[in-house]
XYZ file of C-alpha atoms in Angstrom:
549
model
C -6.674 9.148 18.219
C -9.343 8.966 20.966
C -7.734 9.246 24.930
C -9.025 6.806 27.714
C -12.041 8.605 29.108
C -11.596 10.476 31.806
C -14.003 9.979 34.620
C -16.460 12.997 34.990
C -17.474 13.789 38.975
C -20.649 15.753 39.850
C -20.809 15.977 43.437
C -18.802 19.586 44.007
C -21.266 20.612 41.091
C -24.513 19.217 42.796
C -23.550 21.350 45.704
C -23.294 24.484 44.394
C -26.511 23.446 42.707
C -27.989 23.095 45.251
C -26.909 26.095 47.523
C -27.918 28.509 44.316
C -31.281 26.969 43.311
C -34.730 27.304 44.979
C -35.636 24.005 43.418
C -32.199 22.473 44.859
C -33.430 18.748 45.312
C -35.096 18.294 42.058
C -33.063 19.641 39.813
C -29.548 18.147 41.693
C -31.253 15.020 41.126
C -31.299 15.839 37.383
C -27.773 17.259 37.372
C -26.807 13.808 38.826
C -28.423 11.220 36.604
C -27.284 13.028 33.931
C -23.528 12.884 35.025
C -23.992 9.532 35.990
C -25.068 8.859 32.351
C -21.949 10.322 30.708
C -19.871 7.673 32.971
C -22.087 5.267 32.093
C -20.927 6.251 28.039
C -24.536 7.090 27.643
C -24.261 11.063 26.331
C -27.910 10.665 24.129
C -29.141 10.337 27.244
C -27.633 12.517 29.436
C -27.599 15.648 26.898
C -31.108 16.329 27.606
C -31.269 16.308 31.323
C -28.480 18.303 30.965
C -30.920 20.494 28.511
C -33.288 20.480 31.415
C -31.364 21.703 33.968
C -30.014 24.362 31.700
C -33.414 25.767 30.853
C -34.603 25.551 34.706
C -31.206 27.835 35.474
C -28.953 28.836 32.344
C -26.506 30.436 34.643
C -25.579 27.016 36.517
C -21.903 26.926 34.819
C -21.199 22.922 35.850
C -23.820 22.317 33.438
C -22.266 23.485 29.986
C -19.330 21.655 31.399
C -20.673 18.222 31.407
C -23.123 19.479 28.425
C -19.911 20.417 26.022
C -18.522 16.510 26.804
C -22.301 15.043 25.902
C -22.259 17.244 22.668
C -18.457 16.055 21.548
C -19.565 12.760 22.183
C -22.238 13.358 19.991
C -20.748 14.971 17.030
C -22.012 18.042 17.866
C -18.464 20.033 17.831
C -19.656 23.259 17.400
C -22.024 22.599 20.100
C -19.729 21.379 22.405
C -16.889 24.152 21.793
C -20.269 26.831 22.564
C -20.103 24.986 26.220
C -17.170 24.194 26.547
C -16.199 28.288 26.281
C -19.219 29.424 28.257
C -18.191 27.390 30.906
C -14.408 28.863 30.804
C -15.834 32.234 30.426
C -16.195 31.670 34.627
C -13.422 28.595 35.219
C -10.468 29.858 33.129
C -8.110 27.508 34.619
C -9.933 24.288 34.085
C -7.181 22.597 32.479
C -9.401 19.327 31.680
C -11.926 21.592 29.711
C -9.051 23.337 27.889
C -8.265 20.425 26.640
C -11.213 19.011 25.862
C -12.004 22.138 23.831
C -8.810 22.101 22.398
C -9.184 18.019 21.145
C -12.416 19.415 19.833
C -11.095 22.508 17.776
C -8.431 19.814 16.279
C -11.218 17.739 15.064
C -12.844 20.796 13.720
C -9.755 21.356 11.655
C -8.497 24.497 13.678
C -5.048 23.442 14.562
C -3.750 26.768 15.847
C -7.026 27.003 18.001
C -6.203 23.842 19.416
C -2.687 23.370 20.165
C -3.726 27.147 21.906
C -5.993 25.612 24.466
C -3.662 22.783 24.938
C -0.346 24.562 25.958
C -3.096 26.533 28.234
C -3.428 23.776 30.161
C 0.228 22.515 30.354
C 1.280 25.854 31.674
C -1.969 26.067 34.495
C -1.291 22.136 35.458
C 2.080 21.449 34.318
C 2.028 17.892 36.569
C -1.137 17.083 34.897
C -0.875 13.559 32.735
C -4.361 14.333 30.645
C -3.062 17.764 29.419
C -0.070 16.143 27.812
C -1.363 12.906 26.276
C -4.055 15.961 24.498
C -1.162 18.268 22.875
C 0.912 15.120 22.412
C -1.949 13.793 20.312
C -2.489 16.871 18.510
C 1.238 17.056 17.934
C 1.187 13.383 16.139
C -2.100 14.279 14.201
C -0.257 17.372 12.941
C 2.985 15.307 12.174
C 5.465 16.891 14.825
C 6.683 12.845 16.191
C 9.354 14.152 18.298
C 7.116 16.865 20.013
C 4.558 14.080 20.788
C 6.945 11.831 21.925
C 8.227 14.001 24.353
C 4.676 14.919 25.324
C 3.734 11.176 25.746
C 6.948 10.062 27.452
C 6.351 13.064 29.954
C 2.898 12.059 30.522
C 4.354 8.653 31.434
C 6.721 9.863 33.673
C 3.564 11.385 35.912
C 1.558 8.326 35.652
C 2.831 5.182 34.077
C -0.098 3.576 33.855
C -1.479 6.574 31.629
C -2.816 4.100 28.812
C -3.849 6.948 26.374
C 0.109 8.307 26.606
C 1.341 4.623 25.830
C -1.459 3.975 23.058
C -0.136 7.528 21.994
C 3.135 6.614 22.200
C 2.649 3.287 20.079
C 0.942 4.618 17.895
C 4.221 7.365 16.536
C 6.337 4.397 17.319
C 3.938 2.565 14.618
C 4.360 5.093 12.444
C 8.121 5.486 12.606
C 8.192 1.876 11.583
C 9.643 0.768 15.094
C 6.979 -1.908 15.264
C 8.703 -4.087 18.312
C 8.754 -0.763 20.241
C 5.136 0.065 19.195
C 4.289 -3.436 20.603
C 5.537 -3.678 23.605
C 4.079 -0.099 24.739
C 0.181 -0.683 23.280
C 0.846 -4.871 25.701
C 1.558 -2.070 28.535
C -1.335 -0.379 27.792
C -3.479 -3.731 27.536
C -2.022 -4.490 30.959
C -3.648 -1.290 32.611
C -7.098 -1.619 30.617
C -7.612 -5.318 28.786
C -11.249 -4.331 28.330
C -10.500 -1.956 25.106
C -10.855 -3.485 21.453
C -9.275 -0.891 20.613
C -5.872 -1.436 22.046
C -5.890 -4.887 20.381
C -6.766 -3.446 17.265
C -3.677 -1.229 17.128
C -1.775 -4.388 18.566
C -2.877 -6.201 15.816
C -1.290 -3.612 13.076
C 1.501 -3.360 14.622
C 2.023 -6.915 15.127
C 0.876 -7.733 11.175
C 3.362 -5.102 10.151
C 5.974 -6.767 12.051
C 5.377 -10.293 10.354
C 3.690 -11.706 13.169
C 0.470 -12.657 11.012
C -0.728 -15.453 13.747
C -0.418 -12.909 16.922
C -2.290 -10.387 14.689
C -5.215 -12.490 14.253
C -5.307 -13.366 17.738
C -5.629 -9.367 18.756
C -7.863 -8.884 16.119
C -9.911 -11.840 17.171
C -9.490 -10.599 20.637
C -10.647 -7.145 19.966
C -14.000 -8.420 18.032
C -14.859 -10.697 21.272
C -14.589 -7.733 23.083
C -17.149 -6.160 21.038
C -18.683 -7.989 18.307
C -19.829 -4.600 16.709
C -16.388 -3.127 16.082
C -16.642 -2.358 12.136
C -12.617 -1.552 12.055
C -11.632 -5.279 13.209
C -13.915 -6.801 10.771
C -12.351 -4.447 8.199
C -8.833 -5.743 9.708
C -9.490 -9.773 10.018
C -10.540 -9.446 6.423
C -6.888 -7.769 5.585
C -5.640 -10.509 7.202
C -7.677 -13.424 5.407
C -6.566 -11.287 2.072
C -2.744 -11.612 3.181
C -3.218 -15.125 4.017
C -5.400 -15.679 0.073
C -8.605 -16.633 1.712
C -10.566 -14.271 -0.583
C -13.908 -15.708 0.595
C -13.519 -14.885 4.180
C -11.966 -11.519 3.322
C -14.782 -10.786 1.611
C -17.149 -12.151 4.393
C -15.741 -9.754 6.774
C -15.827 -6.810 4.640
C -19.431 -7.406 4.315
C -19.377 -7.237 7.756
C -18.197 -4.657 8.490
C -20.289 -2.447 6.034
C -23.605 -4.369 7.391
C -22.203 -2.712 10.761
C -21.005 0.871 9.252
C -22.327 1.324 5.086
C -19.891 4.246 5.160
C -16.852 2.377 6.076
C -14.793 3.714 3.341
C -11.643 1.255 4.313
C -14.523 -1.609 4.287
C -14.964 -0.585 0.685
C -11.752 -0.103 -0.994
C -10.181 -3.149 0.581
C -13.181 -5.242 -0.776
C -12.893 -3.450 -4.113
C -9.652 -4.667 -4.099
C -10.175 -8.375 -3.340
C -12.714 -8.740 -5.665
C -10.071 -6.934 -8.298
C -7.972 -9.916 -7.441
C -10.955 -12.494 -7.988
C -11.830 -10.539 -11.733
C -15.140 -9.501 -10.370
C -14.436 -5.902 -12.209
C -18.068 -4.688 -11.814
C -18.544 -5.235 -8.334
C -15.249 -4.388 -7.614
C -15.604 -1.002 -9.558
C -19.184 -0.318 -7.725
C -17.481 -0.406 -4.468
C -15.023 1.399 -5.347
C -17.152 4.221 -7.040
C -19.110 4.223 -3.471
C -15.778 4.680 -1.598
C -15.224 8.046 -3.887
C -18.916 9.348 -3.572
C -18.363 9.144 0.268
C -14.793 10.257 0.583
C -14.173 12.292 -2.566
C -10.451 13.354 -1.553
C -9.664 9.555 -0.563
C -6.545 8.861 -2.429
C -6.344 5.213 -1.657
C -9.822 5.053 -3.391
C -9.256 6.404 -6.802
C -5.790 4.166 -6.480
C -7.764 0.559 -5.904
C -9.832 2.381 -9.057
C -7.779 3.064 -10.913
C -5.897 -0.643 -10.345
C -9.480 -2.227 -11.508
C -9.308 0.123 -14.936
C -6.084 -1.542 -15.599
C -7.080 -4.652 -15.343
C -9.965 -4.508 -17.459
C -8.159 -2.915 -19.970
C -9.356 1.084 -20.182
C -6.304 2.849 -19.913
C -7.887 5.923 -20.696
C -10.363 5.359 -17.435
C -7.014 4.703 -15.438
C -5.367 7.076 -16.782
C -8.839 9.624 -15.502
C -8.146 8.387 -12.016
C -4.546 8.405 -11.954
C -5.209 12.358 -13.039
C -7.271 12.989 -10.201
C -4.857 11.780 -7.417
C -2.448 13.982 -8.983
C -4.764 16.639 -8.792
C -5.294 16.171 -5.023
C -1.563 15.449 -4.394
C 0.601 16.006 -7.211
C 3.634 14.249 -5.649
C 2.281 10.979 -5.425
C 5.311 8.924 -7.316
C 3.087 5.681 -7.491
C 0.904 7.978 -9.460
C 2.661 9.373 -11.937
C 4.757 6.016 -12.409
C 1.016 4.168 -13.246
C 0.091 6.954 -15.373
C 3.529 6.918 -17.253
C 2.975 3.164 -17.646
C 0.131 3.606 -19.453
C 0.925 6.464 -21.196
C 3.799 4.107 -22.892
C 1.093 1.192 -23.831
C -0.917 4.101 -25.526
C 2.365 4.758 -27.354
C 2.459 8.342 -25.832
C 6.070 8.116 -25.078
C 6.304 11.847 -24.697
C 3.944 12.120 -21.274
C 5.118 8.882 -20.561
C 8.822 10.406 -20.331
C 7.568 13.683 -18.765
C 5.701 11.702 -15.717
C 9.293 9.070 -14.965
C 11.005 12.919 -15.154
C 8.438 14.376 -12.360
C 8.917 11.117 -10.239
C 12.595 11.022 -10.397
C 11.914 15.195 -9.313
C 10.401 13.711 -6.241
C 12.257 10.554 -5.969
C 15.517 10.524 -7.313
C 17.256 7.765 -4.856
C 14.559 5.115 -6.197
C 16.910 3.001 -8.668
C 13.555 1.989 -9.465
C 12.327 4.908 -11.576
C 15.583 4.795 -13.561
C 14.612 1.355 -14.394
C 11.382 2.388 -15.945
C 12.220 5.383 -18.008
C 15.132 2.870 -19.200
C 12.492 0.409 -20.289
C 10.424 3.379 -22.202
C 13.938 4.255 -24.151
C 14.558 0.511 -25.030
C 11.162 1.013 -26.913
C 12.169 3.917 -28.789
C 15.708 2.534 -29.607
C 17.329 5.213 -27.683
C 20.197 2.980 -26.704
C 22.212 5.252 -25.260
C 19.700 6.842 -23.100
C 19.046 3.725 -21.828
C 22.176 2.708 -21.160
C 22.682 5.783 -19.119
C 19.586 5.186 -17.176
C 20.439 1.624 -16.344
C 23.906 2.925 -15.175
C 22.026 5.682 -13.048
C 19.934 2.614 -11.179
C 22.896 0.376 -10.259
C 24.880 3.702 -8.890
C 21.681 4.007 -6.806
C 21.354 -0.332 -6.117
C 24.196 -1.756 -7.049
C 22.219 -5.313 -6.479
C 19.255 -4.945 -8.756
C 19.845 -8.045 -11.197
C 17.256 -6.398 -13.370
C 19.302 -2.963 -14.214
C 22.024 -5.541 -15.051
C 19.723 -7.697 -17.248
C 18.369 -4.559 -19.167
C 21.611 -2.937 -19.500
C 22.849 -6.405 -21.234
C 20.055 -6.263 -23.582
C 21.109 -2.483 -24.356
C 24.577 -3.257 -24.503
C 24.155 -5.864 -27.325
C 21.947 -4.224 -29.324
C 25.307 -1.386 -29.278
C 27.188 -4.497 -30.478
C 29.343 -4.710 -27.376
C 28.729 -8.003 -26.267
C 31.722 -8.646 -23.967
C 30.049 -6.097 -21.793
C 26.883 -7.276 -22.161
C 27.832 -10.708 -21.284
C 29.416 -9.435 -18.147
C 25.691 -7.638 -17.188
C 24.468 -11.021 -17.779
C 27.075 -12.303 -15.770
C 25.884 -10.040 -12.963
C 22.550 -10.472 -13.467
C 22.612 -14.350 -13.055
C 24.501 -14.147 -9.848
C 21.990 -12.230 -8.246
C 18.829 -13.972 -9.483
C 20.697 -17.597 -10.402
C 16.659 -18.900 -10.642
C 15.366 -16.878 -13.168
C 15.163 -18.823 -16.229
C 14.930 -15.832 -18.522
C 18.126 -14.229 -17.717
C 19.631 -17.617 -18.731
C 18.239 -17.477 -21.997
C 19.441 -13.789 -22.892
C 22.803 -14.681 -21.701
C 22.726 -17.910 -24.399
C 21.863 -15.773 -26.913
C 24.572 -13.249 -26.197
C 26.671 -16.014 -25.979
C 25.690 -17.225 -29.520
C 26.732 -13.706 -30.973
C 30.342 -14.442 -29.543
C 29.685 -18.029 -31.402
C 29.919 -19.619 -28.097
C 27.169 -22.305 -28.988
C 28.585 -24.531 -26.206
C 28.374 -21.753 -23.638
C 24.906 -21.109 -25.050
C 23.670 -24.384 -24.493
C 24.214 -24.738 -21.439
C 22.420 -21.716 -20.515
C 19.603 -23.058 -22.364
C 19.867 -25.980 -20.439
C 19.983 -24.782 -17.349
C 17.111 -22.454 -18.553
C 14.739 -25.992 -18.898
C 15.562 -26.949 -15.546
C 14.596 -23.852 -14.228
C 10.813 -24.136 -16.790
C 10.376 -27.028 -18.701
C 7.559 -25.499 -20.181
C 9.448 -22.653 -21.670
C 9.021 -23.022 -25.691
C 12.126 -20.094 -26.374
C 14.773 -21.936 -24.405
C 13.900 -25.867 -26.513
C 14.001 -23.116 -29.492
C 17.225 -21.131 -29.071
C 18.891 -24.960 -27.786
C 17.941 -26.467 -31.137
C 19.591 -23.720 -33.220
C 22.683 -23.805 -30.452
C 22.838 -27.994 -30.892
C 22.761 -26.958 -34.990
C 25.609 -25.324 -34.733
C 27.364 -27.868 -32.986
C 26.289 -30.532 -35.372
C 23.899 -32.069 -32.571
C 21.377 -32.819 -35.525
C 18.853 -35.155 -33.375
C 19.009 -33.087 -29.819
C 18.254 -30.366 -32.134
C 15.448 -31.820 -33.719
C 13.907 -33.015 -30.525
C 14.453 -29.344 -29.332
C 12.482 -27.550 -32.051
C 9.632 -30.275 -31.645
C 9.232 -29.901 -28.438
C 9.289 -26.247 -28.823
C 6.160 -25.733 -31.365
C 4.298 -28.931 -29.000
C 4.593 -26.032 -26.478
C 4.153 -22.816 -29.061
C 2.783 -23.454 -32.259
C 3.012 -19.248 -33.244
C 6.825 -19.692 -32.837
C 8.097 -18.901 -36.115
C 12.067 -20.263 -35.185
C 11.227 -23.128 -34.098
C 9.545 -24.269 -37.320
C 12.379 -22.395 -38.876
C 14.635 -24.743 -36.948
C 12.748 -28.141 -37.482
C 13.049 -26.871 -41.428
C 16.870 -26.443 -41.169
C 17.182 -30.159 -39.878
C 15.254 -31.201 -42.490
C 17.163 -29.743 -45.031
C 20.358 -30.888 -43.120
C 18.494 -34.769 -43.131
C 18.114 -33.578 -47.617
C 14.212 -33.572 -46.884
C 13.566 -30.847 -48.964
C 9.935 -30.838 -49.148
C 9.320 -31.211 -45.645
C 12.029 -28.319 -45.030
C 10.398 -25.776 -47.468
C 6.970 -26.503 -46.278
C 8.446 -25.569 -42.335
C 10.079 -22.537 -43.673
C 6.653 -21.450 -45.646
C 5.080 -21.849 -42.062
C 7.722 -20.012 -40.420
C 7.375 -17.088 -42.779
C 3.666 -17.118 -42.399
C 4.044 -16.304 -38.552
C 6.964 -13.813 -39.037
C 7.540 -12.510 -42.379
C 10.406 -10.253 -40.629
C 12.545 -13.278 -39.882
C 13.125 -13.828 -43.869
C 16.638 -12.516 -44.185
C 18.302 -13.991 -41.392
C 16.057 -17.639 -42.418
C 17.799 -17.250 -45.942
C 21.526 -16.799 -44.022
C 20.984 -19.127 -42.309
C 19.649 -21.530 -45.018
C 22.844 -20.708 -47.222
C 25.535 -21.363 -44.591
C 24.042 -24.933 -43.729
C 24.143 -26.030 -47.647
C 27.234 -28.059 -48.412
């Protein structure tokens, strides 16, 4: 993260300029405008009257100074550490160029090189503010929160209107989730400097991730009237139109933002994304395949990828990109829990097992994971392995409804449905609204030849979705049972008006009919049923034998 600039003075420099230089005037005027430039935030300018007054005396030392800052400005690390070290070769203890080299090295990927320079200039100015917001930056970039906290909350105590140190200080704050915290110290830092998109922009994160959606649109907004060229906010506002389902003006301000910067990789992926969400799978997938070519070790990019190749329905594509995060960062859990996914809809159940086993490795508090290798045992009728992994999630969250649910749905299939019934039971009090978990309990309910219980399960199950053809199905055969021969009937018609291809509910309108001695209707509803499920055949026949008189 970028400091506040620091304010760059040439007058002790034009002095000795012009004290050491036959062509004082001319070349102090030089010297000057080209300072005066680099305040001005003008360094393509300034770098080559600083070029000039080089080549009319390379051993005027002030020169690489402001030269180095012009380069770094410019991209030009290399160039500017060449200055920057030149110029220390003759000022060691210019702790404002130590750390300017230093922030330079740590952009240049030399960490060690870096945090050198910057405890360099703690110990020569240890009461100077700019030498600790530097290492206390590094320290974030490099992970080490507390160090940089301690950095940034000493640079405060020098100067507490040191924006950089609060923005610094937000920004770990951010990080470490504490999002009120983060807030309040990036409004300081708008207090000292309201000029800055910047600081908005940050504001604006920190206020979206604490739930404050309107007050991030206002920064963002904010930041982008501050400078109507700021790629980042555009990339930002069109988050925020995505949380909010405005996909159009998303979209618009992704545009944006890549008419402003065509390498904004964040500008990419996030419009990949919402156009995922609209089923626009080829544009989605060419923005997404730009996002790669320009940031080939982007994880977030092959992720939003891979996302589109499931939706489309090539696995094996997904499964390609899910492979190459892993590659770059083989304990990425979302990874290898997509990939094991897919893996099970391939019927691979093997390196679908072996990928939940590697995530639980990495994760193995996440009730969640336990969940999903218990779903890929239901499918191979491991009951007891699945049993044992839905036990293993509620140890880790005793609330999750759905462990409960699934281990039901294990639990009967063991043929102990008291303690299934009592995971339904569970289940139901945690997620009273879901209509499905009313309908499994019925049905457990029906094997304990509860058909009064069951019904009103089912019932409640149609207030819940009255479009739900299973729960009219399962209440018809419940009202059978009970002798409700019209509710029935009504049941299993209303169930094939909603699901023609459900082979128990003509199965059920044929048992009424044979109840109402229609016998031709009833054998041309059972020929249907066994048309759409030959399976059910056995248990039709059972069924058709206990109702005879």
């Amino acid at each position: 993260m970028k400091t506040s600039v620091v304010r760059l003075f040439a007058g002790l420099f034009v002095g000795l300029l012009v004290a050491e230089s036959g062509r004082a005037e001319e070349a102090a005027v030089t010297f000057s405008r080209a300072v005066g430039l680099l305040n001005q935030g003008k360094p393509a300018e300034a770098r080559p009257l600083l070029d000039e007054t080089l080549a009319g005396d390379p051993n005027f030392l002030p020169a690489y100074r402001f030269r180095g800052v012009a380069r770094y400005e410019l991209r030009d690390l290399a160039g500017a550490v060449a200055d920057f070290t030149r110029f220390l070769e003759s000022a060691p203890d210019d702790s404002y160029i130590l750390v300017r080299r230093g922030k330079t090295f740590a952009e240049m990927n030399e960490p060690e090189r870096a945090l050198d320079d910057l405890n360099a200039a703690v110990r020569l100015q240890p009461l100077y503010d700019y030498a600790y917001v530097g290492r206390g930056e590094h320290l974030s970039s490099q992970g080490d929160l507390d160090g940089a906290v301690a950095d940034f909350d000493r640079a405060l105590q020098l100067n507490p209107r040191q924006t950089a140190a609060l923005v610094g200080r937000g920004h770990v704050r951010f990080t470490r989730g504490r999002y009120v915290e983060a807030i309040e110290d990036l409004s300081r830092a708008i207090e000292s400097d309201a000029a800055d998109p910047l600081k908005f922009l940050l504001r604006s994160r920190a206020k979206k991730a604490a739930g404050d959606l309107p007050g991030a649109a206002a920064d963002c907004d904010q930041a982008l009237r501050l400078r109507d060229d700021f790629a980042p906010a555009f990339v930002d506002r069109g988050n925020l139109w995505n949380d909010r389902g405005n996909y159009e003006r998303a979209i618009a301000d992704y545009d944006r933002a890549l008419e402003l910067d065509p390498t904004n990789v964040n500008a990419l992926i996030n419009r990949g994304g919402t156009r995922r969400v609209l089923k626009q799978f080829d544009t989605a997938l060419a923005d997404l395949d730009r996002a790669v070519q320009l940031a080939p070790k982007s994880i977030e990019a092959y992720r939003a990828r891979a996302l589109v190749y499931e939706d489309r329905g090539e696995a094996e594509a997904a499964v390609a990109a899910y492979d190459a995060i892993l590659a770059m960062q083989p304990g990425d859990v979302a990874a290898l829990v997509h990939r094991a996914g897919l893996h099970q809809a391939r019927n691979r159940p093997t390196q679908a097992e072996a990928d939940y086993a590697a995530a639980m490795q990495l994760a193995p508090r996440d009730a969640r994971l336990w969940l999903y290798r218990g779903g890929l045992r239901i499918v191979d009728e491991r009951w007891n392995d699945a049993e044992a992994d839905f036990s293993a999630a509620l140890k880790l969250d005793p609330q999750s409804a759905d462990a409960y649910y699934n281990r039901a749905f294990v639990r009967l299939q063991l043929d102990r449905v008291d303690d299934a019934i009592a995971d339904y039971d569970e289940a139901v009090r945690r997620k009273p609204d879901d209509p499905e978990f009313r309908i499994n309990r019925g049905m457990a309910r029906e094997a304990q030849d509860d058909f009064a219980g069951a019904e009103a399960d089912y019932d409640a199950a149609v207030k819940l979705d009255d479009r739900l053809a299973l729960a009219y199905c399962n209440r018809g055969h419940a009202r059978l049972r009970l002798k409700r021969i019209d509710d029935a009937a009504a049941d299993f018609e209303k169930a094939i008006e909603l699901d023609a291809q459900m082979a128990w509910a003509w199965a059920g309108r044929g048992l009424v009919h044979q109840v109402r001695k229609r016998p031709g209707d009833a054998e041309r509803d059972f020929a249907k049923a066994r048309e759409l499920d030959p399976a059910l055949d056995a248990d039709l026949q059972a069924e058709i034998q206990r109702l005879r008189p």
